[in-house]
Short mmCIF file of C-alpha atoms in Angstrom, two decimals:
data_model
loop_
_atom_site.label_atom_id
_atom_site.label_comp_id
_atom_site.label_asym_id
_atom_site.label_seq_id
_atom_site.Cartn_x
_atom_site.Cartn_y
_atom_site.Cartn_z
CA MET A 1 -23.62 26.01 -37.28
CA GLU A 2 -23.90 22.55 -35.73
CA SER A 3 -20.64 20.57 -35.68
CA THR A 4 -20.43 17.14 -37.27
CA THR A 5 -20.20 14.35 -34.70
CA ASN A 6 -17.59 11.65 -35.03
CA SER A 7 -15.43 9.49 -32.77
CA ASN A 8 -12.79 12.22 -32.55
CA ASP A 9 -15.30 14.46 -30.79
CA TYR A 10 -15.06 12.23 -27.68
CA CYS A 11 -12.17 11.54 -25.32
CA GLY A 12 -11.20 7.90 -25.70
CA PHE A 13 -10.51 7.67 -21.95
CA CYS A 14 -13.17 9.60 -20.03
CA GLY A 15 -15.75 9.43 -22.84
CA GLY A 16 -16.58 13.13 -22.54
CA HIS A 17 -17.61 15.19 -25.56
CA ILE A 18 -15.20 17.89 -26.71
CA ASP A 19 -17.73 20.70 -26.31
CA THR A 20 -18.76 19.72 -22.82
CA LEU A 21 -15.22 19.16 -21.61
CA MET A 22 -13.87 22.44 -23.01
CA LYS A 23 -16.76 24.56 -21.86
CA HIS A 24 -17.59 23.11 -18.47
CA ASP A 25 -15.00 20.57 -17.30
CA GLY A 26 -11.79 22.61 -17.64
CA ALA A 27 -10.21 20.73 -20.56
CA SER A 28 -8.12 23.06 -22.65
CA SER A 29 -7.43 20.88 -25.64
CA PHE A 30 -7.82 17.51 -27.34
CA LYS A 31 -4.92 15.43 -28.60
CA ALA A 32 -5.08 12.78 -31.34
CA ILE A 33 -3.60 9.42 -30.28
CA ASN A 34 -4.14 7.82 -33.69
CA ASP A 35 -6.56 8.22 -36.64
CA LYS A 36 -9.53 7.16 -34.58
CA ASP A 37 -8.89 8.09 -30.98
CA THR A 38 -8.34 11.32 -29.04
CA ILE A 39 -7.63 12.24 -25.44
CA CYS A 40 -8.55 15.46 -23.57
CA SER A 41 -6.00 17.51 -21.61
CA ASN A 42 -7.64 16.52 -18.32
CA CYS A 43 -6.88 12.84 -18.96
CA ILE A 44 -3.40 13.71 -20.27
CA ASN A 45 -2.60 15.48 -17.00
CA THR A 46 -4.09 12.70 -14.88
CA PHE A 47 -2.55 9.72 -16.65
CA ALA A 48 0.54 11.16 -18.35
CA ASP A 49 2.88 9.13 -16.18
CA LYS A 50 1.15 5.91 -17.39
CA LEU A 51 0.48 6.82 -20.99
CA GLU A 52 3.96 8.06 -21.76
CA ASP A 53 5.93 5.64 -19.64
CA ASP A 54 8.76 3.99 -21.58
CA GLU A 55 8.47 0.76 -19.62
CA LEU A 56 4.86 0.08 -20.47
CA SER A 57 3.51 0.06 -24.02
CA ILE A 58 0.97 -1.63 -26.24
CA ASP A 59 2.08 -2.94 -29.61
CA GLU A 60 0.07 -2.85 -32.84
CA ASP A 61 -1.62 -6.14 -32.04
CA GLY A 62 -2.90 -4.74 -28.73
CA GLU A 63 -0.54 -6.93 -26.67
CA ILE A 64 1.00 -5.38 -23.57
CA SER A 65 4.78 -5.30 -23.38
CA ILE A 66 6.70 -4.38 -20.23
CA ASP A 67 10.40 -3.60 -20.44
CA PHE A 68 11.06 -4.74 -16.88
CA SER A 69 14.71 -4.04 -16.18
CA LYS A 70 14.92 -3.80 -12.35
CA THR A 71 16.45 -6.83 -10.68
CA PRO A 72 15.30 -8.07 -7.26
CA LYS A 73 18.34 -6.41 -5.70
CA GLU A 74 17.41 -3.05 -7.30
CA LEU A 75 13.83 -3.41 -6.15
CA VAL A 76 15.00 -4.01 -2.58
CA GLU A 77 17.18 -0.90 -2.79
CA GLU A 78 14.10 1.12 -3.75
CA LEU A 79 12.08 -0.43 -0.92
CA ASN A 80 14.88 0.39 1.54
CA LYS A 81 14.48 4.10 0.75
CA ILE A 82 10.96 4.09 2.17
CA ILE A 83 10.73 1.14 4.55
CA ILE A 84 12.85 0.39 7.59
CA GLY A 85 13.73 -3.23 8.41
CA GLN A 86 11.63 -6.22 7.23
CA ASP A 87 14.60 -7.39 5.11
CA ALA A 88 13.30 -10.95 4.57
CA ALA A 89 9.88 -9.71 3.46
CA LYS A 90 11.46 -7.20 1.06
CA ARG A 91 13.61 -9.91 -0.58
CA ASN A 92 10.64 -12.32 -0.91
CA LEU A 93 8.40 -9.61 -2.34
CA ALA A 94 11.01 -8.29 -4.77
CA LEU A 95 11.85 -11.75 -6.11
CA ALA A 96 8.18 -12.73 -6.48
CA ALA A 97 7.36 -9.49 -8.32
CA TYR A 98 10.40 -9.85 -10.56
CA GLN A 99 9.49 -13.39 -11.52
CA HIS A 100 5.85 -12.41 -12.02
CA TYR A 101 6.68 -9.69 -14.54
CA GLN A 102 9.30 -11.81 -16.27
CA ARG A 103 6.54 -14.32 -16.72
CA VAL A 104 4.32 -11.57 -18.21
CA ASN A 105 7.08 -10.51 -20.57
CA SER A 106 7.97 -13.97 -21.77
CA GLY A 107 4.46 -15.30 -22.13
CA GLN A 108 5.68 -18.60 -20.68
CA VAL A 109 3.17 -20.94 -19.06
CA LEU A 110 4.25 -20.53 -15.42
CA ASP A 111 2.27 -20.44 -12.20
CA LYS A 112 1.40 -17.04 -10.73
CA ASN A 113 3.39 -15.69 -7.80
CA ASN A 114 0.55 -14.28 -5.70
CA ILE A 115 1.92 -13.25 -2.32
CA LEU A 116 0.57 -13.52 1.26
CA LEU A 117 2.11 -11.13 3.80
CA VAL A 118 1.65 -11.97 7.50
CA GLY A 119 2.48 -9.54 10.28
CA PRO A 120 1.13 -7.35 13.08
CA THR A 121 -0.66 -4.08 12.54
CA GLY A 122 1.60 -1.21 11.54
CA SER A 123 4.53 -3.43 10.50
CA GLY A 124 4.55 -2.04 6.92
CA LYS A 125 2.55 -4.54 4.88
CA THR A 126 0.49 -1.98 2.97
CA LEU A 127 3.47 0.35 2.51
CA LEU A 128 5.48 -2.46 1.02
CA ALA A 129 2.81 -3.12 -1.65
CA LYS A 130 2.30 0.57 -2.44
CA THR A 131 6.03 1.23 -2.73
CA LEU A 132 6.53 -1.82 -4.92
CA ALA A 133 3.78 -0.70 -7.29
CA LYS A 134 5.22 2.78 -7.45
CA THR A 135 8.70 1.41 -8.19
CA LEU A 136 7.35 -0.84 -10.93
CA ASN A 137 5.17 2.05 -12.24
CA VAL A 138 2.02 -0.13 -12.39
CA PRO A 139 -1.44 0.74 -11.07
CA CYS A 140 -2.25 -0.52 -7.60
CA HIS A 141 -5.67 -0.90 -5.95
CA ILE A 142 -5.96 -1.44 -2.23
CA VAL A 143 -9.06 -3.02 -0.71
CA ARG A 144 -10.05 -4.38 2.70
CA ALA A 145 -11.16 -8.00 2.64
CA ASN A 146 -13.94 -7.43 5.19
CA SER A 147 -15.58 -4.88 2.80
CA ILE A 148 -15.99 -7.56 0.16
CA THR A 149 -19.03 -9.82 0.20
CA GLU A 150 -20.17 -12.85 -1.73
CA THR A 151 -22.17 -11.92 -4.80
CA GLY A 152 -25.78 -11.31 -3.88
CA TYR A 153 -25.13 -9.76 -0.45
CA VAL A 154 -24.95 -6.08 0.52
CA GLY A 155 -21.40 -4.74 0.05
CA ASP A 156 -18.69 -4.78 -2.62
CA ASP A 157 -18.49 -7.94 -4.69
CA VAL A 158 -15.22 -9.27 -6.10
CA GLU A 159 -15.83 -7.66 -9.49
CA SER A 160 -15.63 -4.26 -7.79
CA ILE A 161 -11.97 -5.03 -6.97
CA ILE A 162 -11.11 -5.14 -10.66
CA GLU A 163 -13.20 -2.01 -11.30
CA GLY A 164 -11.14 -0.24 -8.63
CA LEU A 165 -7.93 -1.31 -10.36
CA LEU A 166 -9.36 -0.17 -13.71
CA GLU A 167 -10.00 3.25 -12.18
CA LYS A 168 -6.42 3.45 -10.86
CA ALA A 169 -5.25 2.61 -14.44
CA GLY A 170 -7.23 5.52 -15.79
CA GLY A 171 -9.78 3.29 -17.50
CA ASN A 172 -7.04 1.61 -19.54
CA ALA A 173 -7.79 -2.16 -19.44
CA ALA A 174 -4.31 -3.08 -20.72
CA LEU A 175 -2.68 -1.24 -17.81
CA ALA A 176 -5.10 -2.75 -15.32
CA GLU A 177 -4.24 -6.26 -16.57
CA VAL A 178 -0.65 -5.87 -15.34
CA GLY A 179 -1.42 -4.01 -12.15
CA ILE A 180 -1.30 -4.99 -8.50
CA VAL A 181 -4.26 -5.69 -6.23
CA PHE A 182 -3.56 -5.50 -2.48
CA ILE A 183 -6.19 -7.16 -0.29
CA ASP A 184 -5.66 -6.20 3.35
CA GLU A 185 -7.10 -7.91 6.44
CA ILE A 186 -7.53 -11.18 4.60
CA ASP A 187 -7.64 -12.95 7.95
CA LYS A 188 -11.03 -11.32 8.62
CA ILE A 189 -12.74 -13.63 6.11
CA ALA A 190 -11.51 -16.84 7.72
CA LYS A 191 -14.23 -19.22 8.86
CA ALA A 192 -14.73 -19.79 12.55
CA PRO A 193 -13.01 -22.90 14.13
CA SER A 194 -16.41 -24.57 14.49
CA GLY A 195 -16.78 -24.52 10.70
CA THR A 196 -19.44 -21.84 10.78
CA VAL A 197 -18.95 -18.61 8.91
CA LYS A 198 -18.34 -15.46 10.98
CA ASP A 199 -20.43 -13.31 8.61
CA VAL A 200 -21.40 -13.01 4.94
CA SER A 201 -17.86 -11.78 4.16
CA GLY A 202 -16.39 -15.14 5.16
CA LEU A 203 -16.34 -18.51 3.47
CA GLY A 204 -18.43 -17.41 0.47
CA THR A 205 -16.07 -14.50 -0.21
CA GLN A 206 -13.08 -16.83 -0.17
CA THR A 207 -14.77 -18.93 -2.80
CA SER A 208 -15.75 -15.91 -4.88
CA LEU A 209 -12.19 -14.61 -4.85
CA LEU A 210 -10.85 -17.86 -6.29
CA THR A 211 -12.05 -16.99 -9.76
CA ILE A 212 -10.14 -13.73 -10.11
CA LEU A 213 -6.95 -14.89 -8.38
CA GLU A 214 -5.88 -17.00 -11.36
CA ASP A 215 -7.26 -16.38 -14.86
CA ASP A 216 -10.66 -14.84 -15.25
CA ASP A 217 -12.36 -12.38 -17.58
CA VAL A 218 -14.11 -9.75 -15.50
CA VAL A 219 -16.60 -7.31 -17.00
CA ALA A 220 -15.72 -3.99 -15.32
CA TYR A 221 -17.57 -0.73 -15.60
CA LYS A 222 -15.66 2.52 -15.95
CA LYS A 223 -16.23 5.04 -13.22
CA ASN A 224 -18.80 7.76 -14.03
CA GLU A 225 -19.58 6.14 -17.39
CA PHE A 226 -23.03 4.56 -17.27
CA ARG A 227 -23.18 1.20 -19.02
CA LYS A 228 -19.69 1.58 -20.54
CA ASN A 229 -17.73 -1.49 -19.69
CA VAL A 230 -14.54 -3.26 -20.65
CA THR A 231 -13.30 -6.79 -20.10
CA VAL A 232 -10.29 -7.18 -17.86
CA ASN A 233 -8.40 -10.45 -17.69
CA THR A 234 -6.81 -11.25 -14.34
CA LYS A 235 -4.14 -13.66 -15.59
CA ASN A 236 -1.29 -11.14 -15.26
CA ILE A 237 -2.56 -9.18 -12.25
CA LEU A 238 -0.36 -9.66 -9.20
CA PHE A 239 -2.42 -10.21 -6.04
CA ILE A 240 -0.90 -9.45 -2.67
CA ALA A 241 -2.93 -10.37 0.43
CA SER A 242 -2.07 -9.47 3.99
CA GLY A 243 -3.29 -9.90 7.49
CA ALA A 244 -2.23 -9.93 11.13
CA PHE A 245 -3.52 -13.51 11.68
CA SER A 246 -3.58 -13.03 15.44
CA GLY A 247 -3.04 -16.37 17.18
CA ILE A 248 -1.64 -18.24 14.18
CA SER A 249 1.75 -18.54 15.92
CA ASP A 250 0.01 -20.77 18.46
CA ILE A 251 -1.13 -23.03 15.63
CA ALA A 252 2.43 -23.14 14.23
CA ASN A 253 3.85 -23.88 17.64
CA LYS A 254 1.38 -26.73 18.13
CA ARG A 255 2.38 -28.24 14.85
CA GLU A 256 6.11 -27.81 15.59
CA LYS A 257 5.75 -29.58 18.94
CA LYS A 258 3.80 -32.41 17.35
CA SER A 259 6.58 -32.94 14.80
CA THR A 260 9.23 -33.14 17.55
CA THR A 261 9.56 -36.67 18.83
CA SER A 262 13.33 -37.08 19.16
CA ILE A 263 14.79 -37.05 22.68
CA GLY A 264 17.05 -34.08 23.35
CA PHE A 265 15.25 -31.54 21.18
CA THR A 266 12.59 -30.56 23.75
CA ALA A 267 14.61 -27.61 24.99
CA VAL A 268 15.03 -26.22 21.48
CA HIS A 269 11.30 -26.23 20.79
CA SER A 270 10.51 -24.91 24.26
CA LYS A 271 12.56 -21.86 23.33
CA ALA A 272 10.80 -21.61 19.99
CA GLU A 273 7.47 -21.63 21.77
CA ASN A 274 8.16 -18.05 22.94
CA ASP A 275 9.98 -16.96 19.80
CA GLN A 276 7.28 -15.24 17.72
CA GLU A 277 9.65 -14.29 14.87
CA PHE A 278 10.88 -17.89 14.55
CA LEU A 279 7.37 -19.29 14.48
CA MET A 280 6.08 -16.77 11.94
CA SER A 281 8.95 -17.63 9.60
CA LYS A 282 8.03 -21.29 9.84
CA LEU A 283 4.37 -20.88 8.86
CA GLN A 284 3.01 -23.46 6.43
CA ASN A 285 -0.13 -23.78 4.32
CA GLU A 286 -1.72 -26.15 6.82
CA ASP A 287 -1.47 -23.51 9.54
CA PHE A 288 -3.61 -21.08 7.47
CA VAL A 289 -6.13 -23.86 6.72
CA GLU A 290 -6.48 -24.59 10.41
CA TYR A 291 -6.86 -20.87 11.00
CA GLY A 292 -9.91 -20.79 8.73
CA LEU A 293 -8.84 -20.27 5.11
CA ILE A 294 -9.95 -22.90 2.66
CA PRO A 295 -7.16 -24.97 1.01
CA GLU A 296 -7.99 -23.76 -2.51
CA PHE A 297 -7.64 -20.14 -1.38
CA VAL A 298 -4.32 -20.73 0.43
CA GLY A 299 -3.07 -22.58 -2.67
CA ARG A 300 -3.56 -19.40 -4.75
CA PHE A 301 -0.83 -17.71 -2.68
CA PRO A 302 2.36 -19.78 -3.15
CA ILE A 303 4.64 -17.09 -1.70
CA ILE A 304 4.17 -16.59 2.03
CA SER A 305 6.29 -14.01 3.87
CA SER A 306 6.13 -12.86 7.46
CA LEU A 307 6.87 -9.44 8.90
CA LYS A 308 8.04 -8.99 12.46
CA GLY A 309 6.66 -6.45 14.87
CA LEU A 310 8.59 -3.18 15.09
CA ASN A 311 10.79 -2.46 18.12
CA GLU A 312 11.70 0.97 19.52
CA LYS A 313 14.83 1.30 17.41
CA ASP A 314 12.86 0.53 14.25
CA ILE A 315 10.30 3.23 15.15
CA GLU A 316 13.04 5.80 15.80
CA LYS A 317 14.49 5.14 12.38
CA ILE A 318 11.06 5.24 10.72
CA ILE A 319 10.45 8.68 12.21
CA THR A 320 13.66 10.25 10.80
CA GLU A 321 15.34 8.18 8.07
CA PRO A 322 13.09 7.21 5.10
CA GLU A 323 12.32 9.51 2.23
CA ASN A 324 9.28 11.60 3.11
CA CYS A 325 9.44 10.42 6.74
CA ILE A 326 7.02 11.98 9.22
CA TYR A 327 9.72 14.21 10.73
CA SER A 328 10.68 15.73 7.39
CA GLN A 329 6.97 16.22 6.56
CA TYR A 330 6.37 18.20 9.74
CA LYS A 331 9.59 20.18 9.24
CA GLN A 332 8.23 21.21 5.84
CA LEU A 333 4.82 22.10 7.31
CA PHE A 334 6.47 24.44 9.78
CA GLU A 335 8.89 25.87 7.20
CA ASN A 336 5.84 26.81 5.12
CA GLU A 337 4.83 29.02 8.06
CA LYS A 338 8.30 30.56 8.58
CA THR A 339 8.89 28.37 11.63
CA THR A 340 11.81 26.12 12.47
CA LEU A 341 10.99 22.74 14.02
CA MET A 342 13.33 21.53 16.76
CA ILE A 343 12.84 18.09 18.33
CA GLU A 344 15.21 16.86 21.00
CA PRO A 345 16.88 13.53 20.06
CA GLU A 346 15.54 12.03 23.31
CA ALA A 347 12.02 13.01 22.26
CA PHE A 348 12.21 10.58 19.33
CA VAL A 349 13.01 7.80 21.82
CA GLU A 350 9.99 8.75 23.92
CA ILE A 351 7.71 8.86 20.86
CA ALA A 352 8.93 5.38 19.88
CA LYS A 353 8.07 4.13 23.36
CA LEU A 354 4.60 5.69 23.01
CA VAL A 355 4.01 3.86 19.69
CA ILE A 356 5.01 0.55 21.27
CA LYS A 357 2.74 1.24 24.25
CA ASN A 358 -0.21 2.08 22.00
CA LYS A 359 0.41 -1.02 19.85
CA THR A 360 -0.39 0.98 16.71
CA GLY A 361 2.82 0.34 14.79
CA ALA A 362 4.17 2.94 12.38
CA ARG A 363 0.68 3.99 11.26
CA GLY A 364 0.11 5.58 14.65
CA LEU A 365 2.93 8.11 14.19
CA ARG A 366 0.83 10.74 12.34
CA GLY A 367 -1.73 10.79 15.12
CA ILE A 368 0.99 11.21 17.75
CA PHE A 369 2.69 14.02 15.81
CA ASN A 370 -0.66 15.73 15.38
CA THR A 371 -1.22 15.59 19.13
CA PHE A 372 2.04 17.39 19.89
CA PHE A 373 2.15 19.87 16.97
CA ALA A 374 -1.47 20.72 16.02
CA ASP A 375 -1.69 23.73 18.40
CA SER A 376 1.64 25.13 17.28
CA LEU A 377 0.77 24.74 13.58
CA PHE A 378 -2.56 26.47 14.22
CA GLU A 379 -0.88 29.44 15.96
CA CYS A 380 1.89 29.98 13.42
CA ALA A 381 -0.25 29.49 10.31
CA GLY A 382 -0.18 32.60 8.11
CA GLY A 383 2.17 34.43 10.47
CA LYS A 384 4.80 36.90 9.20
CA THR A 385 7.24 36.51 12.08
CA LYS A 386 9.94 33.82 12.22
CA LYS A 387 9.37 31.39 15.07
CA ILE A 388 10.76 28.22 16.55
CA CYS A 389 8.70 25.17 17.56
CA VAL A 390 10.31 22.99 20.23
CA LEU A 391 9.36 19.53 21.47
CA SER A 392 11.33 18.01 24.36
CA ALA A 393 11.47 14.50 25.76
CA GLU A 394 9.73 15.85 28.86
CA ASP A 395 6.89 17.16 26.67
CA VAL A 396 6.31 13.66 25.27
CA LYS A 397 6.48 12.04 28.70
CA LEU A 398 3.90 14.43 30.10
CA ASN A 399 1.77 14.38 26.91
CA ARG A 400 2.34 18.13 26.67
CA PRO A 401 2.05 19.99 23.32
CA SER A 402 5.11 21.55 21.70
CA THR A 403 6.18 25.11 22.55
CA LEU A 404 6.10 27.94 20.03
CA ARG A 405 8.35 30.97 20.51
CA LEU A 406 9.99 33.78 18.54
CA SER A 407 13.33 33.02 16.88
CA LYS A 408 16.34 34.46 18.69
CA SER A 409 16.88 37.21 16.14
CA LYS A 410 13.22 38.28 16.34
CA ALA A 411 13.16 38.06 20.12
CA LYS A 412 16.22 40.28 20.33
CA GLU A 413 14.69 42.74 17.87
CA LYS A 414 11.50 42.87 19.93
CA LYS A 415 13.51 43.51 23.13
CA VAL A 416 15.43 46.42 21.51
CA ASN A 417 12.28 48.00 20.11
CA GLY A 418 10.26 47.20 23.21
#
């Protein structure tokens, strides 16, 4: 007998039909949200943390309401668990995010607190944004600026950014409208000093981005749902842009020297000329305009915060101290294979030196760890015998892989039975 078709036969999130989902797509059940809408178990499992979160709800009028209770200090405390150093950037980011969501809650007519993070590769810009979004429990979409093109060219247009955020929100437009968009490598779309555009992802893309950075209705299409679209308003989306802006310190230094005309201050600014951290903290809007961003674009990011390059001590701490640090991850990988990981304290120092030498920042750590431990993980995988994996400072200096050997108890047992 053919079943009667109605709206409850379809998942209100993925749009799949109950029969198809339960027969072919692994859904085990449907759940009624209200008299008209249902959700399949697949979507429940995927988006449960968003749908049932106490801090994010939609009232009867369809208005979003966020019970944002974390203060800037509490946000910084959460960021400190994951990210080493960058205290000034953490404070600026936490305060800007707090004020942004207070603005969303209150409905007051206040300017947006979009944020521009400036700092070298591997200094933690992306991790800051991801950790902030996780702490706030809002969807976050990360995109590279040089992958975006002006509408009409080959590549992703600015509307695809909102579609990416909508996907991270599980197709829920209300969630997407209070999410975070992180645009990395924003310096790559600056125009050349001559006034010409470096490529089609340059000046035109800056202009295209202006519309979504403030208050714009974007028609976004849900992933895997042909011709099914929703309207997402960008008024309450927090945009965080970041870039290394290589050479911008020279622009800031030039401006600082021009503004110094009093006798007796030459020595102070001569010292500042070589003080990268000082200069980065003194960046102003006009420096970014001279670098190649248009004034209207810079004006959409009222909060500018700089991150300093990581030193060896920072890298050592990053390896061992944060939650889910690279050291604890590899310890767990070896424990899964009945193997104990032992790294000499001096080896951490040598790894930090290697990171600084390679100029990769913290993001280079996984590649370095893989170089030293890949062979040992391969050999011990699936083994039944307890082993020890050792990495010494000398191993790191000589770029030599870690050593895998039997644990003392097993080695003694083997000798007795030998």
